Short mmCIF file of C-alpha atoms in Angstrom, two decimals:
data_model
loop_
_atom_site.label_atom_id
_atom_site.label_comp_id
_atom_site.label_asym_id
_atom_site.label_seq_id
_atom_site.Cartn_x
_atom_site.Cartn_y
_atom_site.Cartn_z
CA UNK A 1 -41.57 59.94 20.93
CA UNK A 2 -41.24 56.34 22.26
CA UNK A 3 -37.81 54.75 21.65
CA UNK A 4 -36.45 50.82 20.67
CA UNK A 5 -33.33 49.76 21.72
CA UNK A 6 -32.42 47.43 18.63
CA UNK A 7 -28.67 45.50 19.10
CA UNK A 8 -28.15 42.51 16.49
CA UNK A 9 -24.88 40.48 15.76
CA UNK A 10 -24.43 40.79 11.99
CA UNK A 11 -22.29 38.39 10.01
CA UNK A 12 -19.30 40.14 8.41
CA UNK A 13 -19.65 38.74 4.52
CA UNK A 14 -16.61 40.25 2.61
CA UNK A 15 -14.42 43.02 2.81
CA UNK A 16 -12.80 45.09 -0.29
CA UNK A 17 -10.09 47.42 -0.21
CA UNK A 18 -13.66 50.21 -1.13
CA UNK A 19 -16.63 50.81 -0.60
CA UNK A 20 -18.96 52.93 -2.60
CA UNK A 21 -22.36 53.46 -1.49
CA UNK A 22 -24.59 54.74 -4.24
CA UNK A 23 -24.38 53.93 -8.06
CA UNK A 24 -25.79 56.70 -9.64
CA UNK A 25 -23.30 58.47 -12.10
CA UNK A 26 -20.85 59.46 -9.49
CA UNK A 27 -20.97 56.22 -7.70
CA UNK A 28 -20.31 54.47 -11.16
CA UNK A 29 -17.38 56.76 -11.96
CA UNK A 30 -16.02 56.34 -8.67
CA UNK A 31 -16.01 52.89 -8.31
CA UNK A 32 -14.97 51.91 -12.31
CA UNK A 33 -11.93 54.56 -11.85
CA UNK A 34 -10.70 52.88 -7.99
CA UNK A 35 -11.50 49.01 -9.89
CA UNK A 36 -9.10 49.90 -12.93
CA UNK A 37 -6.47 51.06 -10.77
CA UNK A 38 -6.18 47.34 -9.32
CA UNK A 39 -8.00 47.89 -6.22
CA UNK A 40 -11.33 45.47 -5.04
CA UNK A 41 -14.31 47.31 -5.15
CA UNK A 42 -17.90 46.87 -4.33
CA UNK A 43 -20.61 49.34 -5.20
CA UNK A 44 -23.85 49.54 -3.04
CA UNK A 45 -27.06 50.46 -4.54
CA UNK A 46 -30.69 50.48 -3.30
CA UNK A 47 -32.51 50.11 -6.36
CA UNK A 48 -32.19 47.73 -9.22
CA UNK A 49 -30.31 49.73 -11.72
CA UNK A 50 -26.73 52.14 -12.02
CA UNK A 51 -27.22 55.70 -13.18
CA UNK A 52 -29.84 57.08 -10.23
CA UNK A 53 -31.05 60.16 -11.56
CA UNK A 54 -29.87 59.88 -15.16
CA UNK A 55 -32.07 56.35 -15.10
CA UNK A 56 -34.13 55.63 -12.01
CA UNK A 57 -35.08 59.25 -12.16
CA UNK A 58 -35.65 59.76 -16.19
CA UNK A 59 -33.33 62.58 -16.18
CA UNK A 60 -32.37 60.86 -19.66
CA UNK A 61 -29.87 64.61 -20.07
CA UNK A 62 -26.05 64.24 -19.16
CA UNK A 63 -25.26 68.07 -18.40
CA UNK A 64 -22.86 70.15 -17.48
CA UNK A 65 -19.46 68.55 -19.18
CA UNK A 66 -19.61 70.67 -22.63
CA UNK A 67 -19.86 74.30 -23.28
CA UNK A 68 -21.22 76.02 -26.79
CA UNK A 69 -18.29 78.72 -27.47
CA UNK A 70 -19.02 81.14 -30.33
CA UNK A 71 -17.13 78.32 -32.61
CA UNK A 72 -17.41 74.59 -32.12
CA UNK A 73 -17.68 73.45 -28.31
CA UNK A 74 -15.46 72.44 -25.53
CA UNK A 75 -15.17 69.53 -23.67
CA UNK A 76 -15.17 70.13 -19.74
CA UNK A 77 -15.46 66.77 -18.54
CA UNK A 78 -13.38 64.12 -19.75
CA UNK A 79 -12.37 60.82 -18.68
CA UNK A 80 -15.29 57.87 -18.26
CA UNK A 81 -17.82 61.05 -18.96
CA UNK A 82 -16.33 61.28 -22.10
CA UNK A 83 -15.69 57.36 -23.11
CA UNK A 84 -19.30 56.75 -21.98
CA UNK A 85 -21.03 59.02 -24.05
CA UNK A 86 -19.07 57.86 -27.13
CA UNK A 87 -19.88 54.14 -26.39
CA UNK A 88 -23.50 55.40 -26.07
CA UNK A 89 -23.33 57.33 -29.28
CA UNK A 90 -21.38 54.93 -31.28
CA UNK A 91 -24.25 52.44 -31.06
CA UNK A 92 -27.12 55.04 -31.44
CA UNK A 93 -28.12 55.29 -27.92
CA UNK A 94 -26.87 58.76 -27.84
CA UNK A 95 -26.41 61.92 -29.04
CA UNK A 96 -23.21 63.71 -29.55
CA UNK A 97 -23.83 67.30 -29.13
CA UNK A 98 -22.02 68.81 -32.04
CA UNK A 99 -24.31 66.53 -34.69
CA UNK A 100 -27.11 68.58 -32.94
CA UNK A 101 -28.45 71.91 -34.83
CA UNK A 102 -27.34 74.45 -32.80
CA UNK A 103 -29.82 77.45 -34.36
CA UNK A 104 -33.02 75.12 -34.41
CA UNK A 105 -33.33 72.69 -32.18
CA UNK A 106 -35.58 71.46 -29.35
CA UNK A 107 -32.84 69.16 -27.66
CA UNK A 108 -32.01 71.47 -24.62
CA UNK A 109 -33.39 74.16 -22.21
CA UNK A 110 -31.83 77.08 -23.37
CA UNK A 111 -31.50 78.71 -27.08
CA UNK A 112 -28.71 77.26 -29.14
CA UNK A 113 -28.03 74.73 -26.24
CA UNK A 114 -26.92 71.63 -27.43
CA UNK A 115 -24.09 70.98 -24.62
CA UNK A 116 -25.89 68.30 -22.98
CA UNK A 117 -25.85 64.60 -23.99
CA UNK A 118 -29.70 62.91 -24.36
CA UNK A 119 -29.92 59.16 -24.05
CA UNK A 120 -31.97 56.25 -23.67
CA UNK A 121 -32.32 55.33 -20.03
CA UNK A 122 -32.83 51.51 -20.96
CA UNK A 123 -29.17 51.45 -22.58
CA UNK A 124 -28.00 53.76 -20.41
CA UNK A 125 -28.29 50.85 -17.63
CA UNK A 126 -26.80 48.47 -19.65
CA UNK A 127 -23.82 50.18 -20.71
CA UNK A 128 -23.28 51.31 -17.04
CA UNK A 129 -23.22 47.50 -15.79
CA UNK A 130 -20.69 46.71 -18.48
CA UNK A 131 -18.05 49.21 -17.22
CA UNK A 132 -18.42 48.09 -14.14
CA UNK A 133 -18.86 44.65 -14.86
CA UNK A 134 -15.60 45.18 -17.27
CA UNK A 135 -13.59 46.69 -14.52
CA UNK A 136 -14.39 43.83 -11.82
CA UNK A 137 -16.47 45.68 -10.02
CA UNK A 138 -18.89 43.75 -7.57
CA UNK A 139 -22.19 45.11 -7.62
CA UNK A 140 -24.48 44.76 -4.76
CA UNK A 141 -28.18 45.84 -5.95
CA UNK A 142 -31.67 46.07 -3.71
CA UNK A 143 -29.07 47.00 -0.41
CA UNK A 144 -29.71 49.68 1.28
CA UNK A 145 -27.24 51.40 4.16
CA UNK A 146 -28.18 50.71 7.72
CA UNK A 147 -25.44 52.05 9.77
CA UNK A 148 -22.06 52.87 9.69
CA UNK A 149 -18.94 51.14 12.76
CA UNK A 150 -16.57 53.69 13.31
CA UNK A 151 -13.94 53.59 15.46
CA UNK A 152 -12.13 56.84 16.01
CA UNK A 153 -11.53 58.40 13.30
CA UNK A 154 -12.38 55.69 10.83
CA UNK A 155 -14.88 53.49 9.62
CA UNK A 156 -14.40 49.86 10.13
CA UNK A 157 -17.45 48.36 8.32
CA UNK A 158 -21.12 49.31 6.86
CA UNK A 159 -23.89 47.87 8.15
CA UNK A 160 -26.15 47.02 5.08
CA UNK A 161 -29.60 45.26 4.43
CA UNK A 162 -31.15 43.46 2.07
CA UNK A 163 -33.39 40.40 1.29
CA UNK A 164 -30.64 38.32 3.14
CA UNK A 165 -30.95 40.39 5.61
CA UNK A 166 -28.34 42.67 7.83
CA UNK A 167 -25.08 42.19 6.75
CA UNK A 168 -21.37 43.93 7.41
CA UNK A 169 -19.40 44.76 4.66
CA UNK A 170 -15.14 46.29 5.75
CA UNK A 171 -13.14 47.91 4.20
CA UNK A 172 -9.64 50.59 4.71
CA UNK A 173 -11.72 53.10 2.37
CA UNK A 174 -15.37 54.03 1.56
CA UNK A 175 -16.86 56.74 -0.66
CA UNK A 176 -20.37 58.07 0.24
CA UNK A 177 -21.81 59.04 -3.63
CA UNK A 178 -25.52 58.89 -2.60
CA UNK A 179 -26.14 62.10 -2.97
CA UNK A 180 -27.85 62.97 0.01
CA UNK A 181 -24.74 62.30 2.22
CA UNK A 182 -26.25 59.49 3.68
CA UNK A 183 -23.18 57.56 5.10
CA UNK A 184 -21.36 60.68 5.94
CA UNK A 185 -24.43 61.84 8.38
CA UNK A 186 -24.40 58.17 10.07
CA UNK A 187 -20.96 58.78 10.32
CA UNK A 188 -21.00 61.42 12.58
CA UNK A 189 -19.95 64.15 9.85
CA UNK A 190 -21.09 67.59 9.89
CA UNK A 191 -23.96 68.34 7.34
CA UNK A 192 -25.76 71.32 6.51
CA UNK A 193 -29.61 71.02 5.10
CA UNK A 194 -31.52 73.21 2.41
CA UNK A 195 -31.14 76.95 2.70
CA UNK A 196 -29.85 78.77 5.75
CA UNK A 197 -33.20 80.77 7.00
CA UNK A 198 -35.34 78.05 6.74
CA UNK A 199 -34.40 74.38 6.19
CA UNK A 200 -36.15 74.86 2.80
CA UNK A 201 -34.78 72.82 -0.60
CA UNK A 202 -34.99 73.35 -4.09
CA UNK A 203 -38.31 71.74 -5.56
CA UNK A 204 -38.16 68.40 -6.44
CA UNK A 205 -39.42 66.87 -10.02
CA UNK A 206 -41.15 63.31 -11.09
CA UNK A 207 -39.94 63.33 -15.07
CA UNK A 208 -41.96 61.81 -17.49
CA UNK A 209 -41.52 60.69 -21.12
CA UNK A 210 -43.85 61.50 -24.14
CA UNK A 211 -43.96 59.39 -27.50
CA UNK A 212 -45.77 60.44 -30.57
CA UNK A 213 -44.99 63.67 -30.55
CA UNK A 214 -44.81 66.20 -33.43
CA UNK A 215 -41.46 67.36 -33.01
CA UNK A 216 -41.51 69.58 -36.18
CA UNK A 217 -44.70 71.66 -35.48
CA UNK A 218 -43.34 71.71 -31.53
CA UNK A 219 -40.00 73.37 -33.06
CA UNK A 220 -42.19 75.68 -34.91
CA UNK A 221 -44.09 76.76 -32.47
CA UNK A 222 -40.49 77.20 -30.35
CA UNK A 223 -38.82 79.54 -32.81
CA UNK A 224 -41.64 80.97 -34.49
CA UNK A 225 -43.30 82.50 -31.84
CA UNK A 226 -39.98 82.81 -29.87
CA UNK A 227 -41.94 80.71 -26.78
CA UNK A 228 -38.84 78.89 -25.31
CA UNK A 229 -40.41 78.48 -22.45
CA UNK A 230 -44.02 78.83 -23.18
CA UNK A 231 -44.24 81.59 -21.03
CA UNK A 232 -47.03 83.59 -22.60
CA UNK A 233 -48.53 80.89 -23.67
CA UNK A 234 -48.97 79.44 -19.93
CA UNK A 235 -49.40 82.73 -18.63
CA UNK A 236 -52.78 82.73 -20.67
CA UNK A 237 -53.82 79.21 -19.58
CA UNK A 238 -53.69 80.40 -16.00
CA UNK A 239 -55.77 83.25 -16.64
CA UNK A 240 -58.00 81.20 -17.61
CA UNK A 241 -57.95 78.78 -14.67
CA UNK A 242 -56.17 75.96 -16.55
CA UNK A 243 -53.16 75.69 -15.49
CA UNK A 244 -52.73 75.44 -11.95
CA UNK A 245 -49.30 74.60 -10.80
CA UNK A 246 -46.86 76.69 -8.99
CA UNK A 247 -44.75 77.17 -12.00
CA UNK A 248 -44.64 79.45 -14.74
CA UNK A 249 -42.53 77.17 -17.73
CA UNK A 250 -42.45 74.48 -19.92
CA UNK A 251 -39.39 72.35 -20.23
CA UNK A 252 -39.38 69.48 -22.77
CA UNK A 253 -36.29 67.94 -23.85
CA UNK A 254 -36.04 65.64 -27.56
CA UNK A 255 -34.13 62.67 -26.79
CA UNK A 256 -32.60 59.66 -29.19
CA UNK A 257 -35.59 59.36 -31.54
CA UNK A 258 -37.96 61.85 -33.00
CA UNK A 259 -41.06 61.93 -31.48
CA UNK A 260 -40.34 61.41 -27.69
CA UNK A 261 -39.21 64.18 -25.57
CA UNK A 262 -38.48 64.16 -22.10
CA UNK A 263 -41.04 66.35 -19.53
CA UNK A 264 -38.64 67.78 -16.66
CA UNK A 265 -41.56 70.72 -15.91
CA UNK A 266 -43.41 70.08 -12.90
CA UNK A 267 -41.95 71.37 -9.66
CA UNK A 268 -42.77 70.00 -6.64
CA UNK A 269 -42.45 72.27 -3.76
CA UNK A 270 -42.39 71.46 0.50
CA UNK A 271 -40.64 67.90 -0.54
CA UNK A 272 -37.58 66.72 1.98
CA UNK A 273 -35.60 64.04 0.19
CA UNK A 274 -34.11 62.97 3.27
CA UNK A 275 -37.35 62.20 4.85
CA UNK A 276 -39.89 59.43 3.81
CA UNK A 277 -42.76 60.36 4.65
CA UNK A 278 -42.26 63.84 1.95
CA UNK A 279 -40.60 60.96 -0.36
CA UNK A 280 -43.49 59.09 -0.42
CA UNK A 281 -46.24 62.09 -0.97
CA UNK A 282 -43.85 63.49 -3.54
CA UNK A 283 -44.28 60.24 -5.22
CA UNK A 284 -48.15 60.03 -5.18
CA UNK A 285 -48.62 63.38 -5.59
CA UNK A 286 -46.11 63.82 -8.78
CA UNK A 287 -48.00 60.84 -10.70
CA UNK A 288 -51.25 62.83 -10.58
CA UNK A 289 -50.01 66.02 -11.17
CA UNK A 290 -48.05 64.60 -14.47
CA UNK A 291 -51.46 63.34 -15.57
CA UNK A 292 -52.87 66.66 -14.92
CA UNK A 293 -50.06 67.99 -16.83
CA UNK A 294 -50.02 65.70 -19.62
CA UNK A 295 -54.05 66.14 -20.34
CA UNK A 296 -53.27 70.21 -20.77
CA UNK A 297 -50.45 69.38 -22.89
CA UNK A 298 -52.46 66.84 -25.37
CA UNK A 299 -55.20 69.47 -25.86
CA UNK A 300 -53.31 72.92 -25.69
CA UNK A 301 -49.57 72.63 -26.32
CA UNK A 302 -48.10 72.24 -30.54
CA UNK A 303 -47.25 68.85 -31.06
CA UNK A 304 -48.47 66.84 -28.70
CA UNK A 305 -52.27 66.43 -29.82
CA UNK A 306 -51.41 63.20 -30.70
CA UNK A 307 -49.07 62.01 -27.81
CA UNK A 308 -48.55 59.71 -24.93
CA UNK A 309 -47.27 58.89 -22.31
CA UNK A 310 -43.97 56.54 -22.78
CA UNK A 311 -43.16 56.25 -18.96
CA UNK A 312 -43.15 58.11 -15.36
CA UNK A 313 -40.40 57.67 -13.41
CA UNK A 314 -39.75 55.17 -10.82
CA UNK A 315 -38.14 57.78 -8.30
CA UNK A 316 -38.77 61.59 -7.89
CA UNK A 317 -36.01 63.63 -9.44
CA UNK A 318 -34.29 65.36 -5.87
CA UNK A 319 -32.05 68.47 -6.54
CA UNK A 320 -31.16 69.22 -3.15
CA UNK A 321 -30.35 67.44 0.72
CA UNK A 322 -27.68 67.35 2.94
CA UNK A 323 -24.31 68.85 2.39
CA UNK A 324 -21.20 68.21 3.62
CA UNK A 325 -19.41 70.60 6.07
CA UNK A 326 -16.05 69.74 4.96
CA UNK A 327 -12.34 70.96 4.56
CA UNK A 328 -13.32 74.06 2.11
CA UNK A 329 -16.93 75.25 1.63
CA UNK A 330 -16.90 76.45 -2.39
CA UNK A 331 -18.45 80.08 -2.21
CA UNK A 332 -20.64 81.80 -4.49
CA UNK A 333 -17.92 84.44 -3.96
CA UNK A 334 -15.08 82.15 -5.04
CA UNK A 335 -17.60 81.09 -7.96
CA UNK A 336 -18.19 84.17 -9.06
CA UNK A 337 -14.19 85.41 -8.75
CA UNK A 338 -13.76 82.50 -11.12
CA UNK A 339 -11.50 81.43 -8.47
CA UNK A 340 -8.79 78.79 -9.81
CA UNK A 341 -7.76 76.02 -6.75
CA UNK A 342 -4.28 74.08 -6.64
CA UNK A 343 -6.37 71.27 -5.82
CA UNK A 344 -8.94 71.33 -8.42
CA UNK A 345 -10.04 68.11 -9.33
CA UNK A 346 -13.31 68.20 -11.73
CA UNK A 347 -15.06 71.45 -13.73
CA UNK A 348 -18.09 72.44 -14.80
CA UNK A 349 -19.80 74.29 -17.22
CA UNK A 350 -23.40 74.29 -15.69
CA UNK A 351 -25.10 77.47 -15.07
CA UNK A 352 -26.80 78.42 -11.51
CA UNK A 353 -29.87 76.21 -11.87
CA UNK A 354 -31.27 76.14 -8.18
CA UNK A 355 -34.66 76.90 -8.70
CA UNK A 356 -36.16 79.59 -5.29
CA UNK A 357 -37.90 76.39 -2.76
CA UNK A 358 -41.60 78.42 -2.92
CA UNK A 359 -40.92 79.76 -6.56
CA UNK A 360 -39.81 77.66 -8.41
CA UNK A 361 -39.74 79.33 -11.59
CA UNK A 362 -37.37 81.78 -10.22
CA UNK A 363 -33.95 81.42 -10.13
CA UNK A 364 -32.11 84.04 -7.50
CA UNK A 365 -28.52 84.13 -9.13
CA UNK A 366 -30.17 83.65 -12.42
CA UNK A 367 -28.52 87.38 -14.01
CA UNK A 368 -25.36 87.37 -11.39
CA UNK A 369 -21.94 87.46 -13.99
CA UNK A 370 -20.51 84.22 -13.52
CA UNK A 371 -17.47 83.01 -14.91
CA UNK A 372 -17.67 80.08 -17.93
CA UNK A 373 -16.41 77.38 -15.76
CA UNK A 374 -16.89 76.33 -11.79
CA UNK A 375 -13.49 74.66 -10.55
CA UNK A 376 -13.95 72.25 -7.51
CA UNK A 377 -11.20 71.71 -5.16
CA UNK A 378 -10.54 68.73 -3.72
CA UNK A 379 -10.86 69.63 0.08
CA UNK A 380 -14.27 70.16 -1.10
CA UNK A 381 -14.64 66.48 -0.81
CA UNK A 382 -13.24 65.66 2.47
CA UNK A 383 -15.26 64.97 5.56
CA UNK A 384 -12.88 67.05 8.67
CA UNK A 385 -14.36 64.20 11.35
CA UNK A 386 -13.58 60.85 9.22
CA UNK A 387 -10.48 60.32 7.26
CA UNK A 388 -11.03 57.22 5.29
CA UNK A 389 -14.46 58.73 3.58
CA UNK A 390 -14.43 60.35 0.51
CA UNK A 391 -18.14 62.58 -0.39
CA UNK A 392 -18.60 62.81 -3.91
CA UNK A 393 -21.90 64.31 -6.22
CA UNK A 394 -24.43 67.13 -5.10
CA UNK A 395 -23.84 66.75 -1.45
CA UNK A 396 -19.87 67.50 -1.33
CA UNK A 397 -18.90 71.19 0.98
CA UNK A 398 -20.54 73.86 -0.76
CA UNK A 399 -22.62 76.91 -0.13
CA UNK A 400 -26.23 76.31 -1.53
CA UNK A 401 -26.22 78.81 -4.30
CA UNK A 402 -23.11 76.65 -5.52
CA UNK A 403 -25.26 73.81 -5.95
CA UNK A 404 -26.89 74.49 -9.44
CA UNK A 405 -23.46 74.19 -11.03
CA UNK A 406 -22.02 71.06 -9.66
CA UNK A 407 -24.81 68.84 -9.15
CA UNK A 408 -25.35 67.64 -12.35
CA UNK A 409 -24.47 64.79 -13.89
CA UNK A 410 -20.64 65.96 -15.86
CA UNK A 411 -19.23 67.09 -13.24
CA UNK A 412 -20.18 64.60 -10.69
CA UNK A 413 -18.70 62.52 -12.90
CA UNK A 414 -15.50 64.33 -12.67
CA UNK A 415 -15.71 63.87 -9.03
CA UNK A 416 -16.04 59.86 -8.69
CA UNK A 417 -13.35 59.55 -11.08
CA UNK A 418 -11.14 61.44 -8.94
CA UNK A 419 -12.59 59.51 -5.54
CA UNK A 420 -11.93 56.68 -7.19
CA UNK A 421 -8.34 57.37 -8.47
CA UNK A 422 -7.85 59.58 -5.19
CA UNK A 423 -8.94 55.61 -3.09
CA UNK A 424 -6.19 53.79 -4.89
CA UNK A 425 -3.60 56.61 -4.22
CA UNK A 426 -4.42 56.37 -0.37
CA UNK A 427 -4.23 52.99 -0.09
CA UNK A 428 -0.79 52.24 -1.72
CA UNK A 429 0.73 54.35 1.17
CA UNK A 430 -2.08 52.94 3.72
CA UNK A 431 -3.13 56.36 4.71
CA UNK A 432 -6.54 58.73 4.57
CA UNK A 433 -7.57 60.47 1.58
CA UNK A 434 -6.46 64.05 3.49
CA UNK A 435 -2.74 62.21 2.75
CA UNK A 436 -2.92 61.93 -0.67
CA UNK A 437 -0.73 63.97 -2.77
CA UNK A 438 -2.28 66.48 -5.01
CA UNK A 439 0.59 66.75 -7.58
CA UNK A 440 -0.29 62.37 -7.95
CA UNK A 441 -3.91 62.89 -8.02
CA UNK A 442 -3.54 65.59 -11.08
CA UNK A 443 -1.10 62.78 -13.42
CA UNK A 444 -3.38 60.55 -12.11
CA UNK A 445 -6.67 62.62 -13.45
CA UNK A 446 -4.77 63.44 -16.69
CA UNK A 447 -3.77 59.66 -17.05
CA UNK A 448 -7.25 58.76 -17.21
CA UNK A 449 -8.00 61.67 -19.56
CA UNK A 450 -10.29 63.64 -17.04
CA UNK A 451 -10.29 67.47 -17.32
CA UNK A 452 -10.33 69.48 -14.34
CA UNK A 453 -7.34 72.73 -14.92
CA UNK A 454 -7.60 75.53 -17.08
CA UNK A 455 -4.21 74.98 -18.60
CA UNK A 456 -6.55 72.02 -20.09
CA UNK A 457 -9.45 73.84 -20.98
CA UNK A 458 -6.95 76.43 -22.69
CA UNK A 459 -5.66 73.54 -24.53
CA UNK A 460 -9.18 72.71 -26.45
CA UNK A 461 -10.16 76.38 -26.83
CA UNK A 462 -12.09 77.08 -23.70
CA UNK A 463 -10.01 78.87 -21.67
CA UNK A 464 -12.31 81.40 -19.83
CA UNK A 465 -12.39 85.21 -21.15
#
């Protein structure tokens, strides 16, 4: 491969007391939590809109914060999660979970699964730009991170780029909530990538929204025939040479109004989110096959004979990249122990959800036991070769079968509000986020209403049996 040198003299144009690259949900919760505890914070984005995969993705689902018990349901993710999804719901741009039927219903994926939180993506924007724009937040859209100066074992600035060009940003602390790990890997920290025999990752999903569709005779059809998934009836269209994709179900999801659902079925498999070449035939390829998709479900599938297409999303839906290689690696074996940390700093209630990378109907860990709730310790956050980085989302230190429970959107939550509140803790004694206290980040967490202990979840009735 022929090589460039490249050396440019950037202009340094401000400098914050943090720095958090990425503003999907994590990035928001990070940098709202580290702005309302006083200190200057900018948040770095690459597209033109907060929320990433909740918005820029059409994942219009909040998961993995609630949990159905055999009476009422408990809340496992508190904090800006929570206060988020009742400014949503308050003004009808959301649904709270408990006014959903929990017997007949075709909100979720699962029967009687009304834990997650649907939403419209358009408001969901909106409302993410006022907490941020509320807290004092500067947000830098359309930038993209170049490179990262590091001196030792800190960063001193990011190199960033947009349509004014290259540009330094400094700052004591950063967080890196892109989900892919991006500024931790230009930083020199370890990563690990897909699954250990092969490099392979989860397959990766371009969402689309349907309108007009009859939600009634599609709920029918659900419970009637007990076809959750469509299973038998897709099993029958490939028979028959129809159906032609990789996977074997059907996942629709009802959102905020009655006749559009949410399509998170097709499963892309062979594409690398970290490399853009894959990102860009994902992209192509996902628009044609949701077309493809769409045209079976319009002539075959209950309810949607009369449907359309709303929107396709604007970025493919990626549920697995880089991860970090950090202080603690979260085990399946720790996972499944229902192992309880001293440093626990965020929970969730998400199942294993990591569908096989050449199956992707299949779920290995799909029928292992596994305790009600995943606790996530701190260390799990912490980069060993940079102290003044914090990794937050789907790419903090975890084994890859840990992944289906804490990469969705709850409990990544849970973990930019503690980056955030962990930022300001480590700057009022001018040290690295390895020196903050753990007994200060806790009142801190419970301050801000976040739930992350069992003593907590005990508290509201969903203590684990």
């Amino acid at each position: 491969m022929d090589t460039l040198t490249f050396q440019r003299t950037v202009p340094i144009t401000g400098q914050y007391d943090f720095i958090v690259c990425g503003g999907g949900m994590t990035g928001v919760a990070a940098a709202v939590s580290a702005a309302r505890a006083g200190l200057r914070t900018a948040l770095i984005e690459q597209g033109g809109c907060l929320g990433g995969t909740a918005t820029a993705c059409g994942v219009t689902h909040l998961l993995g914060g609630r949990k159905n018990l055999p009476v009422g349901q408990a809340k496992n993710v508190g904090g800006l999660f929570e206060e988020l999804t009742k400014r949503m719901a308050a003004n009808g741009w959301a649904i709270e979970p408990t006014a959903i039927d929990r017997d007949r219903n075709p909100h979720g994926w699962y029967p009687n699964l009304a834990e997650g939180v649907p939403f419209d993506l358009e408001h969901m924007k909106v409302t993410l730009e006022a907490l941020c724009m509320e807290a004092g937040v500067t947000l830098c859209y359309f930038t993209s991170v170049v490179d990262v100066a590091r001196e030792a074992e800190r960063i001193t600035h990011l190199i960033l780029h947009n349509k004014s060009g290259l540009f330094a940003l400094s700052a004591p602390l950063f967080a890196d909530c892109t989900g892919d790990g991006d500024v931790a890997a230009l930083a020199g920290c370890a990563m690990s990538v897909g699954r250990e025999e092969d490099g392979l990752m989860a397959a990766a999903s371009l969402e689309m929204q349907v309108e007009h569709v009859d939600g009634a005779a599609l709920a029918d059809y659900i419970w009637g025939q007990d076809e959750r998934r469509f299973r038998r009836l897709i099993a029958s269209l490939r028979e028959e040479g129809i159906w032609t994709f990789p996977y074997d179900i059907f996942i629709s999801v009802l959102l905020t109004q009655p006749d559009v659902f949410m399509i998170n079925t097709i499963r892309q498999v062979g594409v690398n989110g970290v490399d853009g070449d894959s990102m860009t035939r994902g992209m192509v390829d996902g628009r044609k096959e949701c077309l493809q998709l769409f045209d079976i479900l319009k002539e075959y599938f209950p309810g949607f004979g009369n449907s359309r297409i709303r929107r396709i999303a604007e970025r493919i839906g990626i549920r697995e990249t880089r991860r970090l290689v950090g202080m603690h690696t979260l085990t399946a074996a720790e996972l499944v122990a229902g192992t309880r940390f001293p440093d626990s700093i965020a929970c969730s209630s998400y199942g294993w959800d990591l569908p096989d990378p050449k199956r992707p109907s299949h779920q290995p860990l799909e029928h292992a036991a596994k305790p009600t709730y995943t606790h996530i310790p701190y260390r799990c956050l912490l980069p060993r070769e940079v102290t003044n980085l914090i990794v937050a989302g789907r790419c903090i230190s975890v084994e890859r079968d840990v992944l289906g429970p804490v990469r969705v959107m709850g409990p990544c939550m849970g973990m930019g509000s503690a980056a955030g509140l962990a930022a300001s803790l480590a700057l009022a004694q001018d040290g690295g986020f390895a020196d903050v206290s753990i007994q200060a980040l806790h009142a801190a967490l419970a301050a801000a209403g976040c739930v992350y202990d069992e003593m907590q979840l005990s508290e509201q009735g969903g203590a684990r049996k």
